[in-house]
């Protein structure tokens, strides 16, 4: 905290709340979140309704093109995605070296997408026309699951499983990660998770992607920045941490003392609370329904613990409505569908790649660079530069 008196705000400047909370910075046709209502949408449709009704490819088309695809548009998108899901050979060659640098799958994805930008010759959005930008966005979304699945396997000393062009995006992602064809239930559950998390208003990573796009940089740069922003614990969070909490609790009778201990020590309960929602997170409610398709004790346990945590949080934090967020049941669903916790947040990126790139495409049509201002609160300038002793060799 600075001890200096801030410089007066220059005429024409506006001071906005910390974190830009509730500040509208642009118009968008992509979607929005209504936190008080517990509602969010892609274009004109409830995102939860879409997750119940459509597959990954249809939602992808909707976010890119503004309408749900006709049968022929869907076939065309699938054919293009099939082709683009295959790892470019130069990237396949490079991936083992990238995987040797870190065990963190998000760091691998970030570095690999940066390399992908060079390998596929991504040009600045500023120089590319609408069709070229769209082709880049299609390619980036299509290749993301292949990069993640291959790096997951390489990090475990396993051979990457090549993409299978006949399969849908979600099924092929699971197959490339686990090495075997998933059941329809598992694939559909993960697909519904992916559809429900493709986009979510003007969150930090989406904003990051749009700031970079507004400079006219290339699409890979926008994605690398978005992933960097997403990786932070205050944002992309960790569905794995919510699952770890369930493991720590262990038995239903432990839930109440555990949550009291955690809150008493100043910790936050992972998978609860949200920056925008002041009621139930609609994604959590939907994923709870998806989790119920498994006859697995983890599901009943998670439902029981959720009720206890919400009751105790209501007592301990009466001024703040705190409910389970998307991360809580996301971890449960992904675990039941056969994904390891280390792949939970990366799988979130498979979904978000669609929202990020849709936002980049929208931003790229706007010639205005995003360039806000900061209020200077340091020592008042100008002061004389102190005399310096010339450096001696
Ligand atoms: C998501 C999150 C960062 C939103 O934070 P935020 O909107 O900035 O909330 P604030 O920091 O203003 O917190 C308001 C109050 O609620 C409390 N609170 C918020 N989330 C809480 C949680 N998960 N557990 C316990 N208390 C919580 C805060 O301690 C604070 O209480 P206080 O007023 O007594 O100090 C926050 O809820 C959180 O950290 N949740 C856990 C991590 C998580 O699940 N992340 C995934 C989000 S999708």
Short mmCIF file of C-alpha atoms and ligand atoms in Angstrom, two decimals:
data_model
loop_
_atom_site.label_atom_id
_atom_site.label_comp_id
_atom_site.label_asym_id
_atom_site.label_seq_id
_atom_site.Cartn_x
_atom_site.Cartn_y
_atom_site.Cartn_z
CA UNK A 1 0.00 0.00 0.00
CA UNK A 2 1.53 3.33 -1.05
CA UNK A 3 2.03 6.10 1.53
CA UNK A 4 1.99 8.79 -1.17
CA UNK A 5 -0.96 10.92 -2.06
CA UNK A 6 -2.26 9.72 -5.42
CA UNK A 7 -1.88 12.14 -8.31
CA UNK A 8 -5.22 13.80 -9.13
CA UNK A 9 -7.22 11.87 -11.69
CA UNK A 10 -6.71 13.70 -15.00
CA UNK A 11 -9.77 15.20 -16.65
CA UNK A 12 -11.64 12.67 -18.76
CA UNK A 13 -10.30 9.66 -16.80
CA UNK A 14 -12.55 7.38 -14.75
CA UNK A 15 -11.46 5.44 -11.64
CA UNK A 16 -13.15 2.01 -11.63
CA UNK A 17 -13.54 -0.52 -8.77
CA UNK A 18 -10.60 -2.82 -7.88
CA UNK A 19 -10.40 -5.83 -10.15
CA UNK A 20 -12.63 -4.02 -12.68
CA UNK A 21 -15.55 -5.69 -10.89
CA UNK A 22 -18.85 -4.89 -12.60
CA UNK A 23 -17.11 -2.65 -15.14
CA UNK A 24 -18.46 -3.18 -18.65
CA UNK A 25 -15.50 -2.93 -21.04
CA UNK A 26 -16.95 -4.10 -24.35
CA UNK A 27 -20.00 -5.41 -26.17
CA UNK A 28 -20.19 -9.10 -27.01
CA UNK A 29 -22.60 -11.36 -28.87
CA UNK A 30 -21.02 -14.52 -27.45
CA UNK A 31 -22.68 -14.90 -24.07
CA UNK A 32 -23.04 -13.68 -20.49
CA UNK A 33 -23.43 -14.69 -16.84
CA UNK A 34 -26.25 -13.46 -14.60
CA UNK A 35 -24.86 -14.16 -11.15
CA UNK A 36 -27.92 -13.26 -9.10
CA UNK A 37 -30.15 -15.52 -11.14
CA UNK A 38 -27.70 -18.43 -11.40
CA UNK A 39 -27.95 -18.32 -15.18
CA UNK A 40 -25.46 -18.17 -18.04
CA UNK A 41 -25.85 -18.41 -21.76
CA UNK A 42 -24.08 -18.88 -25.07
CA UNK A 43 -25.59 -16.62 -27.68
CA UNK A 44 -29.37 -16.76 -27.03
CA UNK A 45 -29.44 -20.20 -25.39
CA UNK A 46 -29.06 -21.30 -21.79
CA UNK A 47 -25.67 -23.02 -21.65
CA UNK A 48 -27.07 -25.70 -19.35
CA UNK A 49 -29.91 -26.43 -21.79
CA UNK A 50 -27.31 -26.69 -24.54
CA UNK A 51 -25.21 -29.10 -22.48
CA UNK A 52 -28.32 -31.28 -22.06
CA UNK A 53 -29.26 -31.13 -25.73
CA UNK A 54 -26.21 -30.85 -27.99
CA UNK A 55 -22.74 -32.23 -28.50
CA UNK A 56 -19.36 -30.50 -28.36
CA UNK A 57 -19.23 -29.83 -32.09
CA UNK A 58 -22.67 -28.19 -32.22
CA UNK A 59 -21.85 -25.87 -29.31
CA UNK A 60 -18.49 -25.10 -30.92
CA UNK A 61 -20.28 -24.11 -34.15
CA UNK A 62 -22.72 -21.97 -32.18
CA UNK A 63 -19.95 -20.05 -30.43
CA UNK A 64 -17.96 -19.55 -33.63
CA UNK A 65 -20.77 -18.79 -36.06
CA UNK A 66 -23.64 -17.52 -33.93
CA UNK A 67 -26.13 -20.26 -34.83
CA UNK A 68 -26.53 -23.97 -34.25
CA UNK A 69 -25.32 -25.89 -37.31
CA UNK A 70 -27.51 -27.41 -39.98
CA UNK A 71 -26.78 -31.08 -40.73
CA UNK A 72 -24.40 -30.15 -43.55
CA UNK A 73 -22.66 -27.47 -41.48
CA UNK A 74 -22.16 -30.00 -38.69
CA UNK A 75 -20.72 -32.56 -41.11
CA UNK A 76 -18.34 -29.92 -42.48
CA UNK A 77 -17.18 -28.88 -39.00
CA UNK A 78 -16.67 -32.51 -37.98
CA UNK A 79 -14.66 -33.26 -41.12
CA UNK A 80 -12.47 -30.22 -40.55
CA UNK A 81 -12.01 -31.03 -36.85
CA UNK A 82 -11.11 -34.66 -37.69
CA UNK A 83 -8.35 -33.46 -39.98
CA UNK A 84 -7.07 -30.81 -37.57
CA UNK A 85 -7.05 -33.03 -34.48
CA UNK A 86 -4.00 -34.83 -35.87
CA UNK A 87 -0.80 -33.50 -34.29
CA UNK A 88 1.43 -31.72 -36.86
CA UNK A 89 4.52 -34.00 -37.23
CA UNK A 90 6.97 -31.26 -36.17
CA UNK A 91 4.98 -30.74 -32.97
CA UNK A 92 4.77 -34.49 -32.34
CA UNK A 93 8.58 -34.58 -32.61
CA UNK A 94 8.96 -31.67 -30.20
CA UNK A 95 6.47 -32.79 -27.55
CA UNK A 96 8.75 -35.26 -25.71
CA UNK A 97 11.30 -32.48 -25.17
CA UNK A 98 8.59 -30.11 -23.88
CA UNK A 99 7.27 -32.84 -21.56
CA UNK A 100 10.77 -33.36 -20.19
CA UNK A 101 10.78 -29.76 -18.89
CA UNK A 102 7.79 -30.05 -16.53
CA UNK A 103 5.19 -32.40 -15.09
CA UNK A 104 2.54 -29.67 -15.23
CA UNK A 105 0.17 -30.35 -18.14
CA UNK A 106 -0.91 -26.71 -18.41
CA UNK A 107 2.70 -25.59 -18.77
CA UNK A 108 3.15 -28.21 -21.48
CA UNK A 109 0.02 -27.01 -23.28
CA UNK A 110 1.16 -23.40 -23.07
CA UNK A 111 4.59 -24.14 -24.50
CA UNK A 112 3.24 -26.56 -27.11
CA UNK A 113 0.67 -24.05 -28.38
CA UNK A 114 3.38 -21.45 -28.65
CA UNK A 115 5.42 -23.89 -30.75
CA UNK A 116 2.28 -24.80 -32.71
CA UNK A 117 1.95 -21.12 -33.63
CA UNK A 118 5.40 -21.15 -35.20
CA UNK A 119 5.06 -24.58 -36.80
CA UNK A 120 1.72 -23.75 -38.44
CA UNK A 121 2.84 -20.26 -39.45
CA UNK A 122 0.30 -18.27 -37.44
CA UNK A 123 0.31 -14.71 -38.72
CA UNK A 124 -0.68 -11.64 -36.70
CA UNK A 125 -4.47 -11.32 -36.51
CA UNK A 126 -3.85 -7.79 -37.74
CA UNK A 127 -2.65 -9.16 -41.11
CA UNK A 128 -5.04 -12.11 -41.39
CA UNK A 129 -8.50 -11.84 -42.92
CA UNK A 130 -11.66 -13.26 -41.33
CA UNK A 131 -11.32 -16.66 -43.07
CA UNK A 132 -7.69 -17.09 -42.07
CA UNK A 133 -8.49 -16.18 -38.47
CA UNK A 134 -11.36 -18.65 -38.41
CA UNK A 135 -9.14 -21.40 -39.82
CA UNK A 136 -6.56 -20.69 -37.10
CA UNK A 137 -9.19 -20.82 -34.39
CA UNK A 138 -10.58 -24.13 -35.71
CA UNK A 139 -7.11 -25.63 -35.80
CA UNK A 140 -6.23 -24.48 -32.27
CA UNK A 141 -9.40 -25.91 -30.72
CA UNK A 142 -9.04 -29.18 -32.64
CA UNK A 143 -5.41 -29.79 -31.70
CA UNK A 144 -5.69 -28.88 -27.99
CA UNK A 145 -7.04 -32.29 -26.80
CA UNK A 146 -4.43 -34.13 -28.86
CA UNK A 147 -1.59 -32.12 -27.30
CA UNK A 148 -2.94 -32.70 -23.80
CA UNK A 149 -3.58 -36.41 -24.28
CA UNK A 150 -0.19 -37.04 -25.88
CA UNK A 151 1.67 -35.11 -23.17
CA UNK A 152 -0.27 -36.91 -20.42
CA UNK A 153 0.89 -40.24 -21.86
CA UNK A 154 4.45 -39.15 -22.58
CA UNK A 155 4.81 -37.97 -18.98
CA UNK A 156 3.89 -41.50 -17.88
CA UNK A 157 6.29 -43.19 -20.28
CA UNK A 158 3.43 -44.29 -22.55
CA UNK A 159 3.18 -43.97 -26.32
CA UNK A 160 0.78 -41.22 -27.47
CA UNK A 161 -2.41 -42.54 -29.05
CA UNK A 162 -3.04 -40.92 -32.45
CA UNK A 163 -6.34 -39.17 -33.12
CA UNK A 164 -9.11 -41.27 -34.67
CA UNK A 165 -10.88 -39.16 -37.29
CA UNK A 166 -14.12 -41.14 -37.05
CA UNK A 167 -14.81 -40.25 -33.43
CA UNK A 168 -16.41 -37.19 -31.93
CA UNK A 169 -14.22 -34.70 -30.10
CA UNK A 170 -15.06 -35.71 -26.51
CA UNK A 171 -14.90 -39.46 -27.16
CA UNK A 172 -11.61 -39.18 -28.98
CA UNK A 173 -10.13 -36.99 -26.23
CA UNK A 174 -10.93 -39.60 -23.57
CA UNK A 175 -9.65 -42.39 -25.81
CA UNK A 176 -6.39 -40.56 -26.53
CA UNK A 177 -5.87 -39.96 -22.80
CA UNK A 178 -6.76 -43.41 -21.46
CA UNK A 179 -5.81 -45.54 -24.47
CA UNK A 180 -9.18 -47.27 -24.68
CA UNK A 181 -12.55 -46.41 -26.19
CA UNK A 182 -14.73 -44.90 -23.43
CA UNK A 183 -18.26 -46.09 -22.72
CA UNK A 184 -21.04 -43.91 -24.10
CA UNK A 185 -21.92 -42.86 -20.55
CA UNK A 186 -18.36 -41.70 -19.80
CA UNK A 187 -17.94 -39.91 -23.12
CA UNK A 188 -21.30 -38.15 -22.88
CA UNK A 189 -20.65 -37.10 -19.28
CA UNK A 190 -17.33 -35.50 -20.22
CA UNK A 191 -18.92 -33.95 -23.30
CA UNK A 192 -21.63 -32.36 -21.17
CA UNK A 193 -18.98 -31.02 -18.82
CA UNK A 194 -17.07 -29.61 -21.81
CA UNK A 195 -20.14 -27.96 -23.33
CA UNK A 196 -21.11 -26.39 -20.00
CA UNK A 197 -17.63 -24.89 -19.47
CA UNK A 198 -16.77 -23.58 -22.96
CA UNK A 199 -17.37 -19.99 -22.03
CA UNK A 200 -18.36 -18.01 -18.96
CA UNK A 201 -18.61 -14.27 -19.47
CA UNK A 202 -15.71 -11.88 -19.26
CA UNK A 203 -13.53 -13.93 -16.93
CA UNK A 204 -9.81 -13.20 -16.45
CA UNK A 205 -8.47 -15.57 -19.12
CA UNK A 206 -11.04 -14.46 -21.71
CA UNK A 207 -10.18 -10.84 -20.98
CA UNK A 208 -6.46 -11.70 -21.30
CA UNK A 209 -7.06 -13.35 -24.68
CA UNK A 210 -8.99 -10.30 -25.85
CA UNK A 211 -6.35 -7.84 -24.68
CA UNK A 212 -3.73 -9.71 -26.70
CA UNK A 213 -6.06 -9.99 -29.71
CA UNK A 214 -6.69 -6.24 -29.54
CA UNK A 215 -3.00 -5.62 -30.20
CA UNK A 216 -3.25 -7.60 -33.46
CA UNK A 217 -0.89 -10.37 -32.26
CA UNK A 218 -1.35 -13.93 -33.57
CA UNK A 219 -3.93 -16.39 -32.25
CA UNK A 220 -1.37 -18.66 -30.60
CA UNK A 221 -0.14 -15.69 -28.56
CA UNK A 222 -3.72 -15.05 -27.40
CA UNK A 223 -4.11 -18.67 -26.27
CA UNK A 224 -0.75 -18.82 -24.53
CA UNK A 225 -1.71 -15.69 -22.57
CA UNK A 226 -5.17 -17.05 -21.77
CA UNK A 227 -3.75 -20.33 -20.45
CA UNK A 228 -1.22 -18.43 -18.35
CA UNK A 229 -4.05 -16.46 -16.79
CA UNK A 230 -6.25 -19.53 -16.38
CA UNK A 231 -3.53 -21.45 -14.52
CA UNK A 232 -3.61 -19.08 -11.54
CA UNK A 233 -5.24 -20.51 -8.41
CA UNK A 234 -7.77 -17.69 -8.25
CA UNK A 235 -9.10 -18.55 -11.70
CA UNK A 236 -8.72 -21.93 -13.43
CA UNK A 237 -8.77 -23.16 -9.92
CA UNK A 238 -8.42 -26.78 -9.28
CA UNK A 239 -11.29 -29.23 -9.47
CA UNK A 240 -8.63 -31.65 -8.23
CA UNK A 241 -8.48 -29.70 -4.95
CA UNK A 242 -12.21 -30.17 -4.42
CA UNK A 243 -11.82 -33.91 -4.95
CA UNK A 244 -8.84 -33.92 -2.59
CA UNK A 245 -11.04 -32.26 0.02
CA UNK A 246 -13.55 -35.12 -0.30
CA UNK A 247 -10.70 -37.58 0.15
CA UNK A 248 -9.49 -35.71 3.24
CA UNK A 249 -12.98 -35.73 4.75
CA UNK A 250 -13.21 -39.46 4.17
CA UNK A 251 -16.49 -40.24 5.95
CA UNK A 252 -19.78 -38.27 6.16
CA UNK A 253 -19.49 -37.67 9.93
CA UNK A 254 -16.13 -35.92 9.35
CA UNK A 255 -17.61 -33.27 7.06
CA UNK A 256 -18.90 -30.87 9.71
CA UNK A 257 -15.79 -30.78 11.96
CA UNK A 258 -13.61 -30.59 8.83
CA UNK A 259 -15.36 -27.53 7.39
CA UNK A 260 -15.37 -25.81 10.81
CA UNK A 261 -11.64 -26.46 11.17
CA UNK A 262 -10.90 -25.17 7.68
CA UNK A 263 -12.91 -21.97 7.97
CA UNK A 264 -11.65 -21.45 11.55
CA UNK A 265 -8.08 -21.51 10.26
CA UNK A 266 -8.92 -18.98 7.54
CA UNK A 267 -8.83 -21.47 4.65
CA UNK A 268 -11.39 -21.50 1.88
CA UNK A 269 -13.40 -24.55 1.00
CA UNK A 270 -12.38 -25.59 -2.50
CA UNK A 271 -15.29 -26.01 -4.87
CA UNK A 272 -17.48 -23.52 -2.98
CA UNK A 273 -18.23 -19.84 -3.55
CA UNK A 274 -18.04 -17.86 -6.75
CA UNK A 275 -17.02 -14.36 -7.78
CA UNK A 276 -20.27 -13.77 -9.69
CA UNK A 277 -22.89 -16.29 -8.54
CA UNK A 278 -24.85 -15.39 -5.41
CA UNK A 279 -27.01 -18.47 -5.74
CA UNK A 280 -26.44 -22.04 -6.95
CA UNK A 281 -23.92 -22.36 -9.79
CA UNK A 282 -26.00 -23.81 -12.63
CA UNK A 283 -23.01 -25.86 -13.84
CA UNK A 284 -22.69 -27.54 -10.48
CA UNK A 285 -26.39 -28.42 -10.43
CA UNK A 286 -26.18 -29.91 -13.91
CA UNK A 287 -23.03 -31.89 -13.17
CA UNK A 288 -24.60 -33.27 -10.01
CA UNK A 289 -27.31 -34.75 -12.24
CA UNK A 290 -24.64 -36.16 -14.57
CA UNK A 291 -22.75 -37.72 -11.62
CA UNK A 292 -25.95 -39.47 -10.49
CA UNK A 293 -25.77 -41.67 -13.60
CA UNK A 294 -23.05 -43.66 -11.84
CA UNK A 295 -24.02 -46.09 -9.15
CA UNK A 296 -20.95 -45.15 -7.15
CA UNK A 297 -20.64 -44.38 -3.42
CA UNK A 298 -18.52 -41.30 -4.27
CA UNK A 299 -21.63 -39.61 -5.69
CA UNK A 300 -23.83 -40.04 -2.59
CA UNK A 301 -20.90 -39.07 -0.42
CA UNK A 302 -20.29 -35.88 -2.43
CA UNK A 303 -23.99 -34.96 -2.31
CA UNK A 304 -24.10 -35.47 1.47
CA UNK A 305 -20.90 -33.49 2.05
CA UNK A 306 -22.16 -30.66 -0.18
CA UNK A 307 -25.29 -30.28 1.98
CA UNK A 308 -23.21 -30.25 5.18
CA UNK A 309 -20.69 -27.74 3.83
CA UNK A 310 -23.42 -25.41 2.58
CA UNK A 311 -25.23 -25.58 5.94
CA UNK A 312 -22.08 -24.85 7.95
CA UNK A 313 -20.93 -22.07 5.59
CA UNK A 314 -24.38 -20.43 5.89
CA UNK A 315 -23.86 -20.38 9.66
CA UNK A 316 -20.20 -19.24 9.60
CA UNK A 317 -20.44 -16.76 6.71
CA UNK A 318 -24.02 -15.47 7.00
CA UNK A 319 -23.32 -12.38 4.88
CA UNK A 320 -22.15 -14.28 1.82
CA UNK A 321 -24.23 -16.91 0.01
CA UNK A 322 -21.80 -19.78 -0.59
CA UNK A 323 -22.77 -22.80 -2.68
CA UNK A 324 -20.94 -25.55 -4.55
CA UNK A 325 -19.37 -24.20 -7.74
CA UNK A 326 -18.55 -25.92 -11.03
CA UNK A 327 -15.31 -27.37 -9.65
CA UNK A 328 -17.04 -29.47 -6.99
CA UNK A 329 -18.92 -31.91 -9.23
CA UNK A 330 -16.53 -31.47 -12.18
CA UNK A 331 -13.91 -33.36 -10.21
CA UNK A 332 -16.40 -36.09 -9.31
CA UNK A 333 -17.61 -36.50 -12.90
CA UNK A 334 -14.12 -36.51 -14.41
CA UNK A 335 -12.87 -39.03 -11.86
CA UNK A 336 -15.83 -41.33 -12.55
CA UNK A 337 -15.24 -40.97 -16.30
CA UNK A 338 -11.67 -42.22 -15.87
CA UNK A 339 -9.59 -39.02 -15.85
CA UNK A 340 -6.82 -38.50 -13.33
CA UNK A 341 -6.91 -35.34 -11.15
CA UNK A 342 -3.83 -33.97 -12.96
CA UNK A 343 -5.99 -33.78 -16.10
CA UNK A 344 -8.96 -31.96 -14.53
CA UNK A 345 -7.84 -28.39 -15.21
CA UNK A 346 -6.29 -29.30 -18.59
CA UNK A 347 -9.64 -30.83 -19.57
CA UNK A 348 -11.24 -27.50 -18.62
CA UNK A 349 -8.90 -25.98 -21.27
CA UNK A 350 -10.25 -28.37 -23.93
CA UNK A 351 -13.60 -26.68 -23.33
CA UNK A 352 -12.36 -23.12 -22.81
CA UNK A 353 -10.30 -23.17 -26.01
CA UNK A 354 -13.64 -22.70 -27.80
CA UNK A 355 -14.67 -19.68 -25.70
CA UNK A 356 -11.23 -18.09 -25.84
CA UNK A 357 -10.96 -18.38 -29.60
CA UNK A 358 -14.58 -17.25 -30.18
CA UNK A 359 -13.73 -14.16 -28.14
CA UNK A 360 -10.48 -13.64 -30.04
CA UNK A 361 -12.39 -13.79 -33.34
CA UNK A 362 -14.89 -11.23 -32.06
CA UNK A 363 -12.16 -8.95 -30.69
CA UNK A 364 -10.14 -9.16 -33.90
CA UNK A 365 -13.02 -7.43 -35.74
CA UNK A 366 -12.63 -4.39 -33.48
CA UNK A 367 -9.76 -2.10 -34.47
CA UNK A 368 -9.54 -0.48 -31.02
CA UNK A 369 -6.58 -1.56 -28.86
CA UNK A 370 -7.45 -2.25 -25.20
CA UNK A 371 -5.29 0.17 -23.31
CA UNK A 372 -6.55 1.33 -19.90
CA UNK A 373 -4.65 3.57 -17.48
CA UNK A 374 -3.22 3.22 -13.97
CA UNK A 375 -3.29 5.83 -11.23
CA UNK A 376 0.27 6.77 -10.27
CA UNK A 377 0.75 6.64 -6.47
CA UNK A 378 4.59 6.77 -6.24
CA UNK A 379 6.83 9.72 -5.20
CA UNK A 380 5.68 12.88 -6.98
CA UNK A 381 7.57 13.58 -10.23
CA UNK A 382 9.60 15.21 -11.62
CA UNK A 383 12.50 15.10 -9.18
CA UNK A 384 16.15 15.71 -10.16
CA UNK A 385 18.00 12.55 -11.17
CA UNK A 386 20.76 12.08 -8.53
CA UNK A 387 24.33 12.52 -9.70
CA UNK A 388 25.89 9.11 -10.46
CA UNK A 389 29.47 7.99 -10.12
CA UNK A 390 30.51 6.98 -13.65
CA UNK A 391 30.94 3.20 -13.90
CA UNK A 392 34.58 2.15 -14.04
CA UNK A 393 35.81 -0.67 -16.18
C1 LIG B 1 -14.28 -18.27 -6.07
C2 LIG B 1 -13.78 -17.27 -5.06
C3 LIG B 1 -12.31 -16.91 -5.37
C4 LIG B 1 -14.65 -15.99 -5.16
O1 LIG B 1 -14.13 -15.09 -4.26
P1 LIG B 1 -14.71 -13.62 -4.01
O2 LIG B 1 -15.95 -13.42 -4.78
O3 LIG B 1 -13.61 -12.68 -4.26
O4 LIG B 1 -15.10 -13.71 -2.47
P2 LIG B 1 -14.54 -12.80 -1.33
O5 LIG B 1 -13.07 -12.95 -1.26
O6 LIG B 1 -15.10 -11.43 -1.52
O7 LIG B 1 -15.17 -13.49 -0.05
C5 LIG B 1 -16.34 -13.03 0.62
C6 LIG B 1 -16.50 -13.80 1.92
O8 LIG B 1 -16.86 -15.15 1.63
C7 LIG B 1 -15.89 -16.04 2.17
N1 LIG B 1 -15.68 -17.13 1.24
C8 LIG B 1 -15.70 -17.06 -0.11
N2 LIG B 1 -15.47 -18.28 -0.62
C9 LIG B 1 -15.30 -19.11 0.42
C10 LIG B 1 -15.02 -20.48 0.51
N3 LIG B 1 -14.89 -21.24 -0.58
N4 LIG B 1 -14.89 -21.02 1.71
C11 LIG B 1 -15.03 -20.27 2.83
N5 LIG B 1 -15.31 -18.96 2.81
C12 LIG B 1 -15.43 -18.38 1.60
C13 LIG B 1 -14.64 -15.21 2.35
O9 LIG B 1 -13.79 -15.75 3.34
C14 LIG B 1 -15.21 -13.87 2.74
O10 LIG B 1 -15.58 -13.95 4.10
P3 LIG B 1 -15.33 -12.69 5.09
O11 LIG B 1 -16.20 -11.59 4.53
O12 LIG B 1 -15.77 -13.22 6.41
O13 LIG B 1 -13.88 -12.38 4.98
C15 LIG B 1 -13.92 -17.83 -3.62
O14 LIG B 1 -15.27 -18.15 -3.36
C16 LIG B 1 -13.01 -19.02 -3.39
O15 LIG B 1 -11.84 -18.83 -3.07
N6 LIG B 1 -13.55 -20.27 -3.51
C17 LIG B 1 -12.73 -21.46 -3.31
C18 LIG B 1 -11.89 -21.77 -4.54
C19 LIG B 1 -12.73 -22.31 -5.66
O16 LIG B 1 -13.59 -23.15 -5.49
N7 LIG B 1 -12.42 -21.79 -6.86
C20 LIG B 1 -13.14 -22.16 -8.05
C21 LIG B 1 -14.08 -21.06 -8.46
S1 LIG B 1 -15.10 -21.54 -9.81
#
